[in-house]
PDB file of C-alpha atoms in Angstrom:
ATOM      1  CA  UNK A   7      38.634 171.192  97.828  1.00  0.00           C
ATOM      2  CA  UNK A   8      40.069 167.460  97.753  1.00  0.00           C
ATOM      3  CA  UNK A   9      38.121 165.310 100.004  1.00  0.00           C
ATOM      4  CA  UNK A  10      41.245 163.482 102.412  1.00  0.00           C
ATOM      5  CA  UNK A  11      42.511 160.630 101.593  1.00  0.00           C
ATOM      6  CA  UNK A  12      43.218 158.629 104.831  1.00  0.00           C
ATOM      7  CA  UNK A  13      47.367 157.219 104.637  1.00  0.00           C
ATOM      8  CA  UNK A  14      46.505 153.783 105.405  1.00  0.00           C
ATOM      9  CA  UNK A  15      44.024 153.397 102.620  1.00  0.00           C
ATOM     10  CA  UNK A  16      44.280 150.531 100.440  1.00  0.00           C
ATOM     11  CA  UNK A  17      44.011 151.716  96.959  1.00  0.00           C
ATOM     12  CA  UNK A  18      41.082 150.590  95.471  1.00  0.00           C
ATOM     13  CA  UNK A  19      41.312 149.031  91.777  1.00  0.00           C
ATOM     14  CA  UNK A  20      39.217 150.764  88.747  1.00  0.00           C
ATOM     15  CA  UNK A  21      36.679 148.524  88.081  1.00  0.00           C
ATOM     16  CA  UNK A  22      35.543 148.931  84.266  1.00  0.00           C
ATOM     17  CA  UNK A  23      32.037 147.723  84.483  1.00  0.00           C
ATOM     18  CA  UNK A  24      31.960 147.465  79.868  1.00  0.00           C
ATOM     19  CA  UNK A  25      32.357 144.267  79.550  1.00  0.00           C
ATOM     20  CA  UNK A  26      34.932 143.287  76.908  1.00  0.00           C
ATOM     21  CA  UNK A  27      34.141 141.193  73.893  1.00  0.00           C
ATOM     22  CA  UNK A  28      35.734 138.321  72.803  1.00  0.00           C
ATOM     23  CA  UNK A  29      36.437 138.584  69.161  1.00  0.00           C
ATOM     24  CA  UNK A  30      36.649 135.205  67.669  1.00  0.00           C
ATOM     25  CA  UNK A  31      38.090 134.611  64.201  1.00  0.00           C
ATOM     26  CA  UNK A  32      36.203 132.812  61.088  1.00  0.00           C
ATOM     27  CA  UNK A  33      37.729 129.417  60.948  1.00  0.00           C
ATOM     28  CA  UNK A  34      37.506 128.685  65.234  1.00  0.00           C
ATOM     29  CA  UNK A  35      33.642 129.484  64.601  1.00  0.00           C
ATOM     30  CA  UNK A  36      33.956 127.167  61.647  1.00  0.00           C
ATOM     31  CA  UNK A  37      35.672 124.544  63.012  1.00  0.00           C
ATOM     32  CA  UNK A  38      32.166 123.102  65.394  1.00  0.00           C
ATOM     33  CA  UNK A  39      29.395 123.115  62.496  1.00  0.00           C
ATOM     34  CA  UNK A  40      26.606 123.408  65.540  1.00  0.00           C
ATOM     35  CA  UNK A  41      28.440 126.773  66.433  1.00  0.00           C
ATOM     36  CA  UNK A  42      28.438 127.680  62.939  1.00  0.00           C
ATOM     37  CA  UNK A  43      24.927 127.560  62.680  1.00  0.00           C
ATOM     38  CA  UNK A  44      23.845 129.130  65.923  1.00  0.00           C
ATOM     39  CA  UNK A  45      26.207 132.009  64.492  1.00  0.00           C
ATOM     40  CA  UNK A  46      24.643 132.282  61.118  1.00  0.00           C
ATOM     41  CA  UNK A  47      21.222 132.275  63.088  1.00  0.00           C
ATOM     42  CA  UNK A  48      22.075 135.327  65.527  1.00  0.00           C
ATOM     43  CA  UNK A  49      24.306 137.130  62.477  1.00  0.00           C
ATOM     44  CA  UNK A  50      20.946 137.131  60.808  1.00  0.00           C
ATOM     45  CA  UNK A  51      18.997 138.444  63.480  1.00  0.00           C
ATOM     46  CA  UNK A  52      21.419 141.097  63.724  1.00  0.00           C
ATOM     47  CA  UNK A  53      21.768 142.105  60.235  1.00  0.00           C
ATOM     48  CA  UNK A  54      17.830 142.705  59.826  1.00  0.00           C
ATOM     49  CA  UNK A  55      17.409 143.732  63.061  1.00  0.00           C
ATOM     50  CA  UNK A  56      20.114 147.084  62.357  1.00  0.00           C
ATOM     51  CA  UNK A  57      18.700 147.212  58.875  1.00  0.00           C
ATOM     52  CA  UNK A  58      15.285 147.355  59.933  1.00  0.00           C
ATOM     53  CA  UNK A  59      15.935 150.239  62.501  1.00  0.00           C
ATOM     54  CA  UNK A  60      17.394 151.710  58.943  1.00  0.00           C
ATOM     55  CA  UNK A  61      21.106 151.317  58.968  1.00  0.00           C
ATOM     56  CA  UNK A  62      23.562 151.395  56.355  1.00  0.00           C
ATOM     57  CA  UNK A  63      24.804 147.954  55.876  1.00  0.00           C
ATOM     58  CA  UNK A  64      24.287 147.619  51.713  1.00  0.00           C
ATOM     59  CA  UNK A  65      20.198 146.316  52.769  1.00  0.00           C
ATOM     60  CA  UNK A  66      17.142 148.502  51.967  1.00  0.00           C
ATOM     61  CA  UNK A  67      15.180 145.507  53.262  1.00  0.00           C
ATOM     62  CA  UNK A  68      15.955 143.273  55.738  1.00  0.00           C
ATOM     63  CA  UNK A  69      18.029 140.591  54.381  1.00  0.00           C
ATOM     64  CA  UNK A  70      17.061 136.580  54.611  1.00  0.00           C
ATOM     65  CA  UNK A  71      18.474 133.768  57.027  1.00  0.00           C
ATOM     66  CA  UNK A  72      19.425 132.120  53.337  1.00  0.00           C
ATOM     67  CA  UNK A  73      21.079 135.698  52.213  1.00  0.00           C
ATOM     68  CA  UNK A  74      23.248 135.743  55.284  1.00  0.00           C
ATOM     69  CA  UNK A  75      24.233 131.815  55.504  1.00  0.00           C
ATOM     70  CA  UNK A  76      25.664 132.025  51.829  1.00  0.00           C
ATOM     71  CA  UNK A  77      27.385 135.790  52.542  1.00  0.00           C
ATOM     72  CA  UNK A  78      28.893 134.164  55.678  1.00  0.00           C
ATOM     73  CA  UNK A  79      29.714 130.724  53.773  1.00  0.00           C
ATOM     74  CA  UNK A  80      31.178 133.293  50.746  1.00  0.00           C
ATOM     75  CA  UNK A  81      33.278 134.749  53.363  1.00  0.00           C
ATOM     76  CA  UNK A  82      34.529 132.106  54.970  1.00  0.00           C
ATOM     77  CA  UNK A  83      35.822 130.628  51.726  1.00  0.00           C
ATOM     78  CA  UNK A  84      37.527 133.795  50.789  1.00  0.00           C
ATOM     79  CA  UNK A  85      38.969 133.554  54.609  1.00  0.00           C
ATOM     80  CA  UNK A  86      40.339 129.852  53.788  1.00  0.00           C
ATOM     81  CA  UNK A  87      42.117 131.050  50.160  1.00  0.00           C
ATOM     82  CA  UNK A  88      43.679 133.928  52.465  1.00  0.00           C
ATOM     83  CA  UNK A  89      41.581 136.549  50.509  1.00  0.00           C
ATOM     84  CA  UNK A  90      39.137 138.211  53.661  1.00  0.00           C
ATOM     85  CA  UNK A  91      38.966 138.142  57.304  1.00  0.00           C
ATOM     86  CA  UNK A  92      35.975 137.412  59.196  1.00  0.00           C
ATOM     87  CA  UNK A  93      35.463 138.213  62.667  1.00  0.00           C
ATOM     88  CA  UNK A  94      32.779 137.649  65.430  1.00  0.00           C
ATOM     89  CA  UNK A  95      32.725 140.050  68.774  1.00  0.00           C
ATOM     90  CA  UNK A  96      30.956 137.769  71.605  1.00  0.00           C
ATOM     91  CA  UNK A  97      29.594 139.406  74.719  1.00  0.00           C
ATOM     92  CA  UNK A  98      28.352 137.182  78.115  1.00  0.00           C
ATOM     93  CA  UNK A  99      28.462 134.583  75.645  1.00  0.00           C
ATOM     94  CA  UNK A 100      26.049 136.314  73.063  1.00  0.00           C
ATOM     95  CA  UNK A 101      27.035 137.304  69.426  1.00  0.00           C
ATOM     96  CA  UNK A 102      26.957 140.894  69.535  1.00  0.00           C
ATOM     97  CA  UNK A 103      29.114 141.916  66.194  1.00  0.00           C
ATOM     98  CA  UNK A 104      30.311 140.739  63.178  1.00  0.00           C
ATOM     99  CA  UNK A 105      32.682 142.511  60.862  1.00  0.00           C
ATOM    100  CA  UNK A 106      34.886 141.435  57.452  1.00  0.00           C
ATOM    101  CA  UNK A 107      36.898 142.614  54.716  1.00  0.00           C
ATOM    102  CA  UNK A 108      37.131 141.105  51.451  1.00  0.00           C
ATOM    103  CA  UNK A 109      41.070 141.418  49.184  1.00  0.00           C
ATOM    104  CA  UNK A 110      40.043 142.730  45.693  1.00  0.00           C
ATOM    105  CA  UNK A 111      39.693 140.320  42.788  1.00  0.00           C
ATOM    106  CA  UNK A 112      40.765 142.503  40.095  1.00  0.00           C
ATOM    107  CA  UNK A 113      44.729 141.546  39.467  1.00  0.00           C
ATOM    108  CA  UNK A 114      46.093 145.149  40.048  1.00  0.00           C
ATOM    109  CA  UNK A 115      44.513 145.488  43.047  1.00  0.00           C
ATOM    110  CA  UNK A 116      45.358 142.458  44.892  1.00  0.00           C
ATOM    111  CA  UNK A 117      47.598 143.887  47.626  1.00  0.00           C
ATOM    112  CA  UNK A 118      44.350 145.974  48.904  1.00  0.00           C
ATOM    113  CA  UNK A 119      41.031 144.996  50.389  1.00  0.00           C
ATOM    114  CA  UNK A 120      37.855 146.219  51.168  1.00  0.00           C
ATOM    115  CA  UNK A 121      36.217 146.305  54.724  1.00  0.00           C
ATOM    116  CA  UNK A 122      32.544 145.796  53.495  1.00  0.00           C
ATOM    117  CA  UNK A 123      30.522 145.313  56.726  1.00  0.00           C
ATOM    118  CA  UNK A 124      31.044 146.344  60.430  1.00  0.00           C
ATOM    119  CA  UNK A 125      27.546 145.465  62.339  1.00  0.00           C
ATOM    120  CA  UNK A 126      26.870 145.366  66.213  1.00  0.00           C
ATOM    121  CA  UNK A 127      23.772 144.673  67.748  1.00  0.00           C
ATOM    122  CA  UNK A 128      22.267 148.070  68.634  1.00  0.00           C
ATOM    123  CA  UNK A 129      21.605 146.810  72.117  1.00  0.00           C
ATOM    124  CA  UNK A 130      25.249 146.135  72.653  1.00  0.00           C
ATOM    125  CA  UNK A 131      26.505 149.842  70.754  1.00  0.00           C
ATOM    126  CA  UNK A 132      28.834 152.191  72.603  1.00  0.00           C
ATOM    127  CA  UNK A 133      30.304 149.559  74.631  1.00  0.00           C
ATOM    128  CA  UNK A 134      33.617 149.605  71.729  1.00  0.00           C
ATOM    129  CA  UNK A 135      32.463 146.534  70.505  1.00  0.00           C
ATOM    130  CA  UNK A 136      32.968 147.888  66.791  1.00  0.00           C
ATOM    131  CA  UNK A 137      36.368 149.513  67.817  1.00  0.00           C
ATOM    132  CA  UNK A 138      37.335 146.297  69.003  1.00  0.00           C
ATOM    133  CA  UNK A 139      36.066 143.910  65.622  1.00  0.00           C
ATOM    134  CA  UNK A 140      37.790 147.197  63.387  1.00  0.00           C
ATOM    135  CA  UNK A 141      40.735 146.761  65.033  1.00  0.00           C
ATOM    136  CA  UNK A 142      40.963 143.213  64.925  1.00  0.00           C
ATOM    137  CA  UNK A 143      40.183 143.318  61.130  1.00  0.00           C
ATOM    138  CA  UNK A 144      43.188 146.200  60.996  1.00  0.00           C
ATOM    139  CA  UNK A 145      45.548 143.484  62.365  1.00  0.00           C
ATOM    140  CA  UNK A 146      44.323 140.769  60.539  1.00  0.00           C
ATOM    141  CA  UNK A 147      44.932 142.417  57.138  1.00  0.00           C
ATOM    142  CA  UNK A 148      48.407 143.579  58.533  1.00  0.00           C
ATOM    143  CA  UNK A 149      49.242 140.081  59.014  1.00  0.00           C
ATOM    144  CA  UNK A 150      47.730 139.492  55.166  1.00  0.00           C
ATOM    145  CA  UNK A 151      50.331 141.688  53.655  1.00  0.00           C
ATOM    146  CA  UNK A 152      47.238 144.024  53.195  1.00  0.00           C
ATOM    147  CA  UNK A 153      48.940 147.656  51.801  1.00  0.00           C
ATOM    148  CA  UNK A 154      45.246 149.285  51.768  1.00  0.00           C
ATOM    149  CA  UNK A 155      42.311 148.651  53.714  1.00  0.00           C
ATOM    150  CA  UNK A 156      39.561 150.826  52.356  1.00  0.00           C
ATOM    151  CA  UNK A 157      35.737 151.342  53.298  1.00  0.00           C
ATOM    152  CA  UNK A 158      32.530 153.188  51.749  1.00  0.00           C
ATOM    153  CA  UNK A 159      30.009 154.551  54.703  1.00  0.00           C
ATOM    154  CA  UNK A 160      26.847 156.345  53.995  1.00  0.00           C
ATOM    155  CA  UNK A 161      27.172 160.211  54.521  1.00  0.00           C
ATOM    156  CA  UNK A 162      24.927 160.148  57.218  1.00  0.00           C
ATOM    157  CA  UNK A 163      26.605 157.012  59.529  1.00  0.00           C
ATOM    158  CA  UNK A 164      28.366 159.748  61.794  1.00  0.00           C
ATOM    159  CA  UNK A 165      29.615 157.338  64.245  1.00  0.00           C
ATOM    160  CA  UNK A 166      31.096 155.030  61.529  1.00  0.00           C
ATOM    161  CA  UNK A 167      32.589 157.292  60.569  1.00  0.00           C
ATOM    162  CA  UNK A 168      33.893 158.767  63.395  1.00  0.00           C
ATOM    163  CA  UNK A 169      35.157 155.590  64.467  1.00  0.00           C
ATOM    164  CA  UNK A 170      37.197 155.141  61.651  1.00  0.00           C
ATOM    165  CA  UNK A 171      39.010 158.506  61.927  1.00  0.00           C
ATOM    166  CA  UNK A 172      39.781 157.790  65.138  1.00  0.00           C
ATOM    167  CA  UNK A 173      41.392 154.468  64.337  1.00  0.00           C
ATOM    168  CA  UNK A 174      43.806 155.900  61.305  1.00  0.00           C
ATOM    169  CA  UNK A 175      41.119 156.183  58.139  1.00  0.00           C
ATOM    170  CA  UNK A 176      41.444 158.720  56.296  1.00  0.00           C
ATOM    171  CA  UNK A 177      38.553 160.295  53.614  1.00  0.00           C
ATOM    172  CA  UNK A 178      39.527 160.153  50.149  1.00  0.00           C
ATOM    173  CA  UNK A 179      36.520 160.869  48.286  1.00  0.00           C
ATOM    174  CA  UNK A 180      32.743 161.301  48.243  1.00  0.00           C
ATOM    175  CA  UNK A 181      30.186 160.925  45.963  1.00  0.00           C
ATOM    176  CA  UNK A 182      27.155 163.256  46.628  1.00  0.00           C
ATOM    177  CA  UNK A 183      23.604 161.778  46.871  1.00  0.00           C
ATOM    178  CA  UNK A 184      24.690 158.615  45.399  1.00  0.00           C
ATOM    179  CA  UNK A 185      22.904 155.951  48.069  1.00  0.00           C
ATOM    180  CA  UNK A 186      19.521 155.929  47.337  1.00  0.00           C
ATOM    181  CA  UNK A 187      17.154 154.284  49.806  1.00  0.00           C
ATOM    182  CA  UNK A 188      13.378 155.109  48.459  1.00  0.00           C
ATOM    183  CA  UNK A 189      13.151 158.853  47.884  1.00  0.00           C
ATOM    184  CA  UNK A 190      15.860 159.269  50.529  1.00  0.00           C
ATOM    185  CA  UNK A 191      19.854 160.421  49.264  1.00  0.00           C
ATOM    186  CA  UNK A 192      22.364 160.137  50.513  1.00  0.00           C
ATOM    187  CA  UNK A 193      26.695 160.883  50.069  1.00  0.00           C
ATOM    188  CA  UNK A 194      28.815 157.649  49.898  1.00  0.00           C
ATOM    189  CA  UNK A 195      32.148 158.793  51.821  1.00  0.00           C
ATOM    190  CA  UNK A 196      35.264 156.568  50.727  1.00  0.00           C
ATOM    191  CA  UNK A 197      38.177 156.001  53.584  1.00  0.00           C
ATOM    192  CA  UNK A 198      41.386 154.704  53.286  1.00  0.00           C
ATOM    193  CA  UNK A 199      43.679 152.855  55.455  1.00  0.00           C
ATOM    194  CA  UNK A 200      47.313 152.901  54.386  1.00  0.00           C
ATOM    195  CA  UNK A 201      48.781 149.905  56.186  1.00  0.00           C
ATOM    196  CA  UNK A 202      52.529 150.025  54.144  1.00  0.00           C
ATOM    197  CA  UNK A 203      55.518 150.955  56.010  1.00  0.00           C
ATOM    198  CA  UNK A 204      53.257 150.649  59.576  1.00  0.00           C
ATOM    199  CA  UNK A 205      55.175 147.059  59.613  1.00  0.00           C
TER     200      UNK A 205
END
């Protein structure tokens, strides 16, 4: 049974207490050098932080401040020829994601690019903070003229992959026991976006 609902009532508004990230693009980060660095500082602490704790993000060790300066520096450079995006997700002022996608080099495959890292700080996971950076990345490579927007995930990154079904990917191919990390094996699953014709 219903519990009443007195007539005069105000309704009251939801209140959504997942607080929503602000996703801030490569070149606004770039633009203030000390906010460039503080970023490159936390971006590091990320990356080894999730790697540590064992996820799939290309690391068997944790990588160094130096390693992600110059992958963030690579990016950004690729962002500034129009070849990647590179996105930041920001939460109560806090970097809690980072996410990019790279256009292929090879001449025939030009049109297409590869999403190569999606990484949120496991403190701030399950709050759609890498649903939000994905889908930014989804519409920045629409805007790009991007026709595919493919991704590799470990077998065993269930929510990745999850995630990315849910936001259009669709599994083209996997390579059994492929990733090796020490003894450990595991399938590398291949997704594709196709962005042509979704204007």
């Amino acid at each position: 049974m219903k519990p009443a609902i007195p007539r005069d009532a105000a309704p009251r508004p939801i209140v959504d207490a997942t607080p929503r990230p602000t996703i801030l693009d490569a070149v606004e980060a770039a633009s203030d050098p000390t906010l460039w660095e503080a970023l490159a500082a936390s971006a590091h602490r990320i990356l080894s932080d999730l790697v540590r704790g064992g996820a799939a993000l290309g690391w068997v060790e944790p990588p160094s401040r130096d390693e992600v300066s110059e992958l963030l520096d690579h990016v950004l450079s690729a962002v500034r020829a129009g070849d990647a995006a590179l996105r930041f997700a920001y939460a109560d002022h806090r970097l809690v994601g980072l996410g990019y996608w790279l256009r292929y080099a090879r001449p025939t495959h030009r049109p297409h690019a590869d999403l190569e890292k999606i990484a949120v700080d496991a403190a701030a996971q399950g709050l759609g903070i890498g649903r939000a950076l994905t889908g930014s990345l989804i519409a920045d490579a629409r805007e790009a003229g991007i026709e595919v927007l493919t991704l590799d995930a470990r077998g065993d990154n269930t929510g990745a992959l999850h995630l990315y079904r849910s936001l259009g990917f669709t599994e083209y191919g996997r390579l059994p026991d492929f990733v090796a990390v020490g003894e450990r094996r595991y399938d590398k699953v291949f997704c594709m976006l196709d962005l042509r014709g979704q204007g």
